[in-house]
Amino acid sequence: MIITDVIAQPVKSIAQSVEPTQSVYSLRLNPPDARSLGLREGQVVNALIENRADGNVLLLNKNLLIRLPNQVPNPGTLNIKIRMDSITNGVLSLIFGKKADPAEKLPSTEALRLARLLTRGVKFDSLQRLLNLNLFNGGVGEETKQLLSFALRDSWFKAFNYKDIELSLRASGLFHEQSVRDSRSQPNLKSVLLRLLRSVRLERPELFSIASAIEDLESSQIESLAQQLNRNTQYQWLIPVLGDWPIEIQLTEGDSQDDQEDNADSGYAWKILIKIKLNEDETIDLSAVFNSSEVLSLYVVMPNQGLLEMANTRKNWLSDELEKQGIRVDELKIFRKEDARLNDRYSKENQIEVEKRLIADA
């Protein structure tokens, strides 16, 4: 057995650790003993410290050990590695890292995922790209054809049926867990994406795109649940459109009846935010606000001057169409995005939200 003695001098603690949770102690050996270790300079290997009656020793293997000075700490709660700093000068470093406490449970994968979803906010970027990729380009594979069943057709815009909006909400995936819990077979966007995620025929980039789209849905689910815990109602989802970008909708319940009576000028019963994506960079944003008397105030934000002028020429037509549907209109305003300064009574109350939803987003 080879016993390599450390030169008689104190063990020096190096101030800067390899990592924040590690400590490093430097030992000086005779150069021939350093060469006998068989390590290259800079190499790091695992090692053991054995407690013996005549002093602790560092075990490199069953035939090679180094007698250690008493200053080296008790290794009972430490992971030990050694690093050969210099063979010619015989400098060897012991790297001590704290062992994981068996009593300390590491966060589960599910807990870490939930924490990530809680902090990311509601974003539909990945889901929008996925739906646009499959619905707009027409290059739809057999696996992704199922997504088409959730898309609005051209005929919907010609013969509007509000029931389709309700159906799109129920099929958006927001209620997926509820249908699973109740053992009800209800096809929805999330269930389709989960099946696609298990497909063995998809490439890795496609699987990553689908996984990100599922997280978009789940972050919206968490936000809706948080609102329910606060006794509020808020749903946010995408309506796929065949041959175009999906439409983003947010439905929010307003003040309670008591609050509306105390502040009738600013309270609202429901607010609907609609974002219609024209291309990668431009959107048309609509904010429809219903008060307790079911009177509508509508605000439209256009991304450029051309669309603003076109919308203004159709403003009276839109007002007449709303009236035909039995919707009383209190206010109808159209703005350009960078010039939008909504000064109605509702936007005063919700200035921060308006800036986030209608002005700052692009």
Short mmCIF file of C-alpha atoms in Angstrom, two decimals:
data_model
loop_
_atom_site.label_atom_id
_atom_site.label_comp_id
_atom_site.label_asym_id
_atom_site.label_seq_id
_atom_site.Cartn_x
_atom_site.Cartn_y
_atom_site.Cartn_z
CA MET A 1 0.00 0.00 0.00
CA ILE A 2 1.34 3.42 -0.93
CA ILE A 3 1.02 6.00 1.82
CA THR A 4 1.73 9.54 0.68
CA ASP A 5 2.43 11.88 3.61
CA VAL A 6 1.52 15.53 3.43
CA ILE A 7 4.40 17.94 3.97
CA ALA A 8 4.26 19.29 7.51
CA GLN A 9 2.55 22.66 7.09
CA PRO A 10 -0.98 23.92 7.89
CA VAL A 11 -3.80 23.23 5.51
CA LYS A 12 -4.81 26.57 3.95
CA SER A 13 -8.40 27.36 3.10
CA ILE A 14 -8.81 29.10 -0.23
CA ALA A 15 -11.15 32.08 0.05
CA GLN A 16 -12.83 31.65 -3.32
CA SER A 17 -14.76 28.40 -3.63
CA VAL A 18 -15.35 26.58 -6.87
CA GLU A 19 -19.10 27.09 -6.31
CA PRO A 20 -20.99 29.08 -3.66
CA THR A 21 -21.85 25.88 -1.74
CA GLN A 22 -18.29 24.49 -1.80
CA SER A 23 -15.12 24.95 0.24
CA VAL A 24 -11.61 24.24 -1.05
CA TYR A 25 -8.58 23.19 1.00
CA SER A 26 -5.12 23.12 -0.54
CA LEU A 27 -2.51 20.46 0.30
CA ARG A 28 1.18 20.50 -0.69
CA LEU A 29 2.75 17.15 -1.50
CA ASN A 30 6.25 16.13 -2.51
CA PRO A 31 6.33 16.34 -6.33
CA PRO A 32 7.21 12.63 -6.71
CA ASP A 33 4.21 11.76 -4.50
CA ALA A 34 1.99 14.07 -6.58
CA ARG A 35 3.09 12.29 -9.76
CA SER A 36 2.36 8.92 -8.19
CA LEU A 37 -1.34 9.81 -7.94
CA GLY A 38 -1.77 9.33 -11.68
CA LEU A 39 -3.83 12.52 -12.09
CA ARG A 40 -3.49 15.16 -14.78
CA GLU A 41 -3.28 18.83 -13.85
CA GLY A 42 -6.78 20.27 -13.61
CA GLN A 43 -8.43 16.85 -13.36
CA VAL A 44 -11.20 16.48 -10.75
CA VAL A 45 -12.17 13.06 -9.36
CA ASN A 46 -14.37 11.82 -6.53
CA ALA A 47 -12.72 10.61 -3.34
CA LEU A 48 -13.49 9.33 0.16
CA ILE A 49 -12.15 10.31 3.57
CA GLU A 50 -11.82 7.45 6.03
CA ASN A 51 -11.79 8.13 9.77
CA ARG A 52 -9.05 6.12 11.50
CA ALA A 53 -7.77 6.02 15.06
CA ASP A 54 -4.37 7.31 13.95
CA GLY A 55 -5.87 10.09 11.80
CA ASN A 56 -8.00 10.60 8.72
CA VAL A 57 -6.84 9.47 5.29
CA LEU A 58 -7.99 10.35 1.78
CA LEU A 59 -8.81 7.24 -0.26
CA LEU A 60 -8.29 7.47 -4.02
CA ASN A 61 -8.59 3.73 -4.56
CA LYS A 62 -7.95 0.62 -2.55
CA ASN A 63 -4.18 0.85 -3.09
CA LEU A 64 -3.61 4.59 -2.78
CA LEU A 65 -4.30 6.92 0.13
CA ILE A 66 -3.08 10.22 1.56
CA ARG A 67 -2.71 10.91 5.26
CA LEU A 68 -4.55 14.15 6.11
CA PRO A 69 -3.81 16.79 8.75
CA ASN A 70 -6.31 17.33 11.57
CA GLN A 71 -7.46 20.66 10.12
CA VAL A 72 -9.46 18.98 7.39
CA PRO A 73 -13.17 19.08 8.40
CA ASN A 74 -15.27 16.05 9.30
CA PRO A 75 -16.49 14.62 5.98
CA GLY A 76 -19.68 13.10 7.41
CA THR A 77 -21.95 15.67 5.74
CA LEU A 78 -19.72 16.52 2.77
CA ASN A 79 -19.17 15.36 -0.79
CA ILE A 80 -15.43 15.18 -1.49
CA LYS A 81 -13.65 15.70 -4.77
CA ILE A 82 -9.95 16.24 -5.39
CA ARG A 83 -8.30 18.36 -8.05
CA MET A 84 -4.67 18.20 -9.11
CA ASP A 85 -3.58 21.84 -9.37
CA SER A 86 0.14 21.34 -10.00
CA ILE A 87 2.13 18.11 -10.40
CA THR A 88 5.52 19.85 -10.51
CA ASN A 89 4.83 21.79 -7.30
CA GLY A 90 2.82 18.99 -5.68
CA VAL A 91 -0.32 21.08 -5.03
CA LEU A 92 -3.53 19.12 -4.49
CA SER A 93 -6.91 20.66 -3.63
CA LEU A 94 -9.75 19.03 -1.70
CA ILE A 95 -13.17 20.32 -2.75
CA PHE A 96 -15.92 19.89 -0.17
CA GLY A 97 -19.54 20.28 -1.22
CA LYS A 98 -22.52 19.96 1.14
CA LYS A 99 -24.47 16.73 0.77
CA ALA A 100 -28.19 16.91 0.16
CA ASP A 101 -30.14 16.49 3.37
CA PRO A 102 -32.28 13.34 3.01
CA ALA A 103 -34.99 15.07 5.05
CA GLU A 104 -35.12 17.95 2.58
CA LYS A 105 -37.43 17.03 -0.25
CA LEU A 106 -36.55 18.54 -3.58
CA PRO A 107 -39.44 20.24 -5.38
CA SER A 108 -41.25 17.84 -7.65
CA THR A 109 -41.33 18.32 -11.41
CA GLU A 110 -45.02 19.17 -11.15
CA ALA A 111 -44.37 21.83 -8.49
CA LEU A 112 -41.60 23.43 -10.55
CA ARG A 113 -43.84 23.44 -13.63
CA LEU A 114 -46.68 25.03 -11.71
CA ALA A 115 -44.34 27.73 -10.39
CA ARG A 116 -43.21 28.47 -13.94
CA LEU A 117 -46.79 28.75 -15.17
CA LEU A 118 -47.72 31.06 -12.30
CA THR A 119 -44.93 33.48 -13.15
CA ARG A 120 -45.18 33.50 -16.95
CA GLY A 121 -48.58 35.21 -17.21
CA VAL A 122 -51.19 34.55 -19.88
CA LYS A 123 -49.55 34.45 -23.30
CA PHE A 124 -50.80 32.73 -26.44
CA ASP A 125 -47.75 33.23 -28.68
CA SER A 126 -46.93 29.53 -29.08
CA LEU A 127 -50.54 28.45 -29.49
CA GLN A 128 -51.17 31.21 -32.06
CA ARG A 129 -48.17 30.11 -34.12
CA LEU A 130 -49.23 26.49 -33.93
CA LEU A 131 -52.81 27.16 -35.03
CA ASN A 132 -51.67 29.53 -37.76
CA LEU A 133 -49.11 27.01 -39.00
CA ASN A 134 -51.73 24.30 -39.38
CA LEU A 135 -54.73 26.36 -40.43
CA PHE A 136 -53.21 29.09 -42.57
CA ASN A 137 -50.60 27.24 -44.59
CA GLY A 138 -52.82 24.27 -45.34
CA GLY A 139 -49.91 21.86 -44.89
CA VAL A 140 -51.77 19.79 -42.32
CA GLY A 141 -50.62 16.31 -41.40
CA GLU A 142 -52.90 13.48 -40.36
CA GLU A 143 -52.08 14.08 -36.68
CA THR A 144 -52.96 17.77 -36.76
CA LYS A 145 -56.11 17.55 -38.88
CA GLN A 146 -58.06 17.21 -35.65
CA LEU A 147 -57.34 20.88 -34.95
CA LEU A 148 -59.51 21.86 -37.91
CA SER A 149 -62.66 20.77 -36.08
CA PHE A 150 -62.25 23.72 -33.69
CA ALA A 151 -61.84 26.36 -36.40
CA LEU A 152 -64.42 28.87 -37.60
CA ARG A 153 -65.28 28.67 -41.30
CA ASP A 154 -65.90 31.54 -43.72
CA SER A 155 -69.62 30.91 -43.45
CA TRP A 156 -69.54 31.90 -39.77
CA PHE A 157 -68.72 35.50 -40.65
CA LYS A 158 -71.54 35.69 -43.18
CA ALA A 159 -74.18 34.16 -40.89
CA PHE A 160 -73.11 35.13 -37.38
CA ASN A 161 -74.24 32.84 -34.57
CA TYR A 162 -73.19 33.84 -31.08
CA LYS A 163 -73.61 30.21 -29.92
CA ASP A 164 -70.39 29.41 -31.80
CA ILE A 165 -68.52 31.75 -29.42
CA GLU A 166 -69.84 29.82 -26.44
CA LEU A 167 -68.91 26.52 -28.07
CA SER A 168 -65.41 27.80 -28.79
CA LEU A 169 -64.99 28.63 -25.09
CA ARG A 170 -66.08 25.15 -24.05
CA ALA A 171 -63.75 23.58 -26.61
CA SER A 172 -60.81 25.86 -25.82
CA GLY A 173 -59.29 23.49 -23.26
CA LEU A 174 -60.04 25.69 -20.24
CA PHE A 175 -62.44 23.03 -18.93
CA HIS A 176 -60.37 19.99 -19.89
CA GLU A 177 -59.64 18.86 -16.32
CA GLN A 178 -63.27 19.28 -15.36
CA SER A 179 -64.44 16.99 -18.17
CA VAL A 180 -61.78 14.42 -17.19
CA ARG A 181 -62.89 14.58 -13.56
CA ASP A 182 -66.53 14.13 -14.53
CA SER A 183 -65.69 11.28 -16.93
CA ARG A 184 -67.34 13.14 -19.78
CA SER A 185 -66.04 12.73 -23.30
CA GLN A 186 -65.74 16.32 -24.48
CA PRO A 187 -63.24 16.87 -27.31
CA ASN A 188 -61.32 20.08 -26.78
CA LEU A 189 -58.18 21.79 -27.96
CA LYS A 190 -56.07 20.68 -25.01
CA SER A 191 -57.03 17.02 -25.32
CA VAL A 192 -56.03 17.09 -28.99
CA LEU A 193 -52.68 18.73 -28.20
CA LEU A 194 -51.99 16.16 -25.47
CA ARG A 195 -52.60 13.34 -27.95
CA LEU A 196 -50.31 15.01 -30.47
CA LEU A 197 -47.62 15.32 -27.81
CA ARG A 198 -47.58 11.54 -27.43
CA SER A 199 -47.24 10.99 -31.16
CA VAL A 200 -44.05 9.17 -32.16
CA ARG A 201 -44.20 10.46 -35.72
CA LEU A 202 -43.54 14.12 -34.88
CA GLU A 203 -40.09 15.67 -34.94
CA ARG A 204 -38.53 17.24 -31.85
CA PRO A 205 -39.20 20.90 -32.92
CA GLU A 206 -42.88 20.05 -33.50
CA LEU A 207 -43.14 18.37 -30.08
CA PHE A 208 -41.57 21.43 -28.42
CA SER A 209 -44.04 23.69 -30.23
CA ILE A 210 -46.98 21.62 -29.01
CA ALA A 211 -45.67 21.50 -25.44
CA SER A 212 -45.34 25.31 -25.43
CA ALA A 213 -48.88 25.65 -26.80
CA ILE A 214 -50.18 23.45 -23.97
CA GLU A 215 -48.45 25.71 -21.45
CA ASP A 216 -50.22 28.69 -23.04
CA LEU A 217 -53.53 26.97 -22.36
CA GLU A 218 -52.57 25.98 -18.83
CA SER A 219 -51.43 29.48 -17.85
CA SER A 220 -54.87 30.72 -18.96
CA GLN A 221 -56.50 27.97 -16.89
CA ILE A 222 -54.53 29.04 -13.81
CA GLU A 223 -55.48 32.69 -14.31
CA SER A 224 -59.18 31.78 -14.60
CA LEU A 225 -58.94 29.66 -11.45
CA ALA A 226 -57.23 32.49 -9.56
CA GLN A 227 -60.03 34.85 -10.55
CA GLN A 228 -62.63 32.35 -9.33
CA LEU A 229 -60.87 32.08 -5.97
CA ASN A 230 -61.26 35.87 -5.73
CA ARG A 231 -64.97 35.54 -6.62
CA ASN A 232 -64.41 37.02 -10.05
CA THR A 233 -64.98 35.64 -13.52
CA GLN A 234 -62.39 35.91 -16.26
CA TYR A 235 -61.82 33.64 -19.23
CA GLN A 236 -59.23 34.10 -21.94
CA TRP A 237 -59.00 31.83 -24.98
CA LEU A 238 -58.30 31.61 -28.70
CA ILE A 239 -60.81 30.95 -31.46
CA PRO A 240 -59.07 29.22 -34.39
CA VAL A 241 -60.07 30.62 -37.78
CA LEU A 242 -59.70 28.54 -40.90
CA GLY A 243 -57.23 30.24 -43.22
CA ASP A 244 -56.30 33.06 -40.82
CA TRP A 245 -54.83 33.91 -37.44
CA PRO A 246 -56.85 32.84 -34.39
CA ILE A 247 -58.92 35.45 -32.56
CA GLU A 248 -58.01 36.14 -28.93
CA ILE A 249 -60.88 36.86 -26.56
CA GLN A 250 -60.93 37.85 -22.90
CA LEU A 251 -64.24 37.89 -21.03
CA THR A 252 -64.29 39.62 -17.63
CA GLU A 253 -67.11 40.09 -15.19
CA GLY A 254 -67.30 43.62 -13.80
CA ASP A 255 -68.28 45.12 -10.48
CA SER A 256 -70.88 43.62 -8.24
CA GLN A 257 -74.38 45.08 -8.20
CA ASP A 258 -73.72 46.84 -4.89
CA ASP A 259 -70.62 48.50 -6.27
CA GLN A 260 -72.50 49.58 -9.38
CA GLU A 261 -75.20 51.25 -7.30
CA ASP A 262 -72.59 53.17 -5.34
CA ASN A 263 -70.65 54.16 -8.44
CA ALA A 264 -73.01 53.84 -11.38
CA ASP A 265 -70.95 56.07 -13.65
CA SER A 266 -67.83 53.88 -13.58
CA GLY A 267 -69.13 50.35 -12.93
CA TYR A 268 -69.58 47.82 -15.70
CA ALA A 269 -71.21 44.42 -15.85
CA TRP A 270 -69.03 42.73 -18.50
CA LYS A 271 -65.98 43.61 -20.53
CA ILE A 272 -64.96 41.76 -23.67
CA LEU A 273 -61.48 42.33 -25.10
CA ILE A 274 -60.95 41.03 -28.63
CA LYS A 275 -57.60 40.94 -30.40
CA ILE A 276 -57.61 40.22 -34.13
CA LYS A 277 -54.14 39.48 -35.44
CA LEU A 278 -53.45 40.74 -38.96
CA ASN A 279 -49.83 39.58 -39.23
CA GLU A 280 -46.83 38.96 -36.98
CA ASP A 281 -46.68 42.60 -35.87
CA GLU A 282 -50.14 44.17 -36.20
CA THR A 283 -53.43 43.60 -34.39
CA ILE A 284 -56.86 45.22 -34.23
CA ASP A 285 -57.93 45.55 -30.59
CA LEU A 286 -61.53 45.95 -29.53
CA SER A 287 -62.88 46.66 -26.05
CA ALA A 288 -66.62 46.11 -25.63
CA VAL A 289 -68.00 47.22 -22.27
CA PHE A 290 -71.56 46.48 -21.10
CA ASN A 291 -72.96 48.35 -18.12
CA SER A 292 -75.61 47.01 -15.75
CA SER A 293 -78.34 48.20 -18.13
CA GLU A 294 -76.82 46.15 -20.99
CA VAL A 295 -75.80 49.31 -22.85
CA LEU A 296 -72.65 48.91 -24.94
CA SER A 297 -69.59 51.14 -25.18
CA LEU A 298 -67.23 50.00 -27.93
CA TYR A 299 -63.64 51.16 -28.46
CA VAL A 300 -61.58 50.02 -31.43
CA VAL A 301 -57.83 50.54 -31.84
CA MET A 302 -56.40 50.29 -35.36
CA PRO A 303 -52.71 49.58 -36.06
CA ASN A 304 -52.23 52.01 -38.97
CA GLN A 305 -53.73 55.05 -40.67
CA GLY A 306 -55.17 53.15 -43.64
CA LEU A 307 -57.27 50.85 -41.47
CA LEU A 308 -58.29 53.78 -39.27
CA GLU A 309 -59.71 55.67 -42.26
CA MET A 310 -61.47 52.55 -43.55
CA ALA A 311 -63.01 51.88 -40.13
CA ASN A 312 -64.27 55.46 -39.83
CA THR A 313 -66.09 55.16 -43.15
CA ARG A 314 -67.93 52.11 -41.77
CA LYS A 315 -68.57 53.48 -38.31
CA ASN A 316 -72.23 54.36 -38.92
CA TRP A 317 -72.85 50.98 -40.55
CA LEU A 318 -71.40 49.19 -37.50
CA SER A 319 -73.58 51.24 -35.16
CA ASP A 320 -76.69 50.39 -37.21
CA GLU A 321 -75.82 46.66 -37.25
CA LEU A 322 -75.43 46.62 -33.48
CA GLU A 323 -78.81 48.29 -33.12
CA LYS A 324 -80.36 45.63 -35.38
CA GLN A 325 -79.07 42.99 -32.99
CA GLY A 326 -80.93 44.73 -30.17
CA ILE A 327 -77.74 46.17 -28.64
CA ARG A 328 -78.03 49.75 -27.46
CA VAL A 329 -74.85 51.72 -28.11
CA ASP A 330 -73.82 54.45 -25.71
CA GLU A 331 -70.38 55.19 -27.15
CA LEU A 332 -68.45 54.06 -30.22
CA LYS A 333 -64.92 55.34 -30.74
CA ILE A 334 -62.16 54.32 -33.15
CA PHE A 335 -58.50 55.20 -32.53
CA ARG A 336 -55.11 54.65 -34.08
CA LYS A 337 -52.88 52.57 -31.83
CA GLU A 338 -50.11 55.06 -31.06
CA ASP A 339 -52.59 57.93 -30.76
CA ALA A 340 -55.15 56.07 -28.62
CA ARG A 341 -55.99 57.91 -25.42
CA LEU A 342 -59.24 56.40 -24.20
CA ASN A 343 -60.95 59.07 -22.11
CA ASP A 344 -64.28 57.34 -21.52
CA ARG A 345 -65.44 56.67 -17.97
CA TYR A 346 -64.54 52.99 -18.16
CA SER A 347 -60.94 53.49 -19.24
CA LYS A 348 -60.36 55.99 -16.44
CA GLU A 349 -61.19 53.28 -13.98
CA ASN A 350 -59.04 50.70 -15.77
CA GLN A 351 -56.20 52.84 -17.14
CA ILE A 352 -53.44 50.34 -16.40
CA GLU A 353 -55.31 47.44 -17.94
CA VAL A 354 -56.23 49.45 -21.04
CA GLU A 355 -52.61 50.41 -21.63
CA LYS A 356 -51.51 46.81 -21.31
CA ARG A 357 -54.28 45.33 -23.43
CA LEU A 358 -55.08 47.94 -26.03
CA ILE A 359 -52.12 50.25 -26.42
CA ALA A 360 -48.84 48.71 -25.32
CA ASP A 361 -49.42 45.29 -26.95
CA ALA A 362 -48.43 44.94 -30.53
#
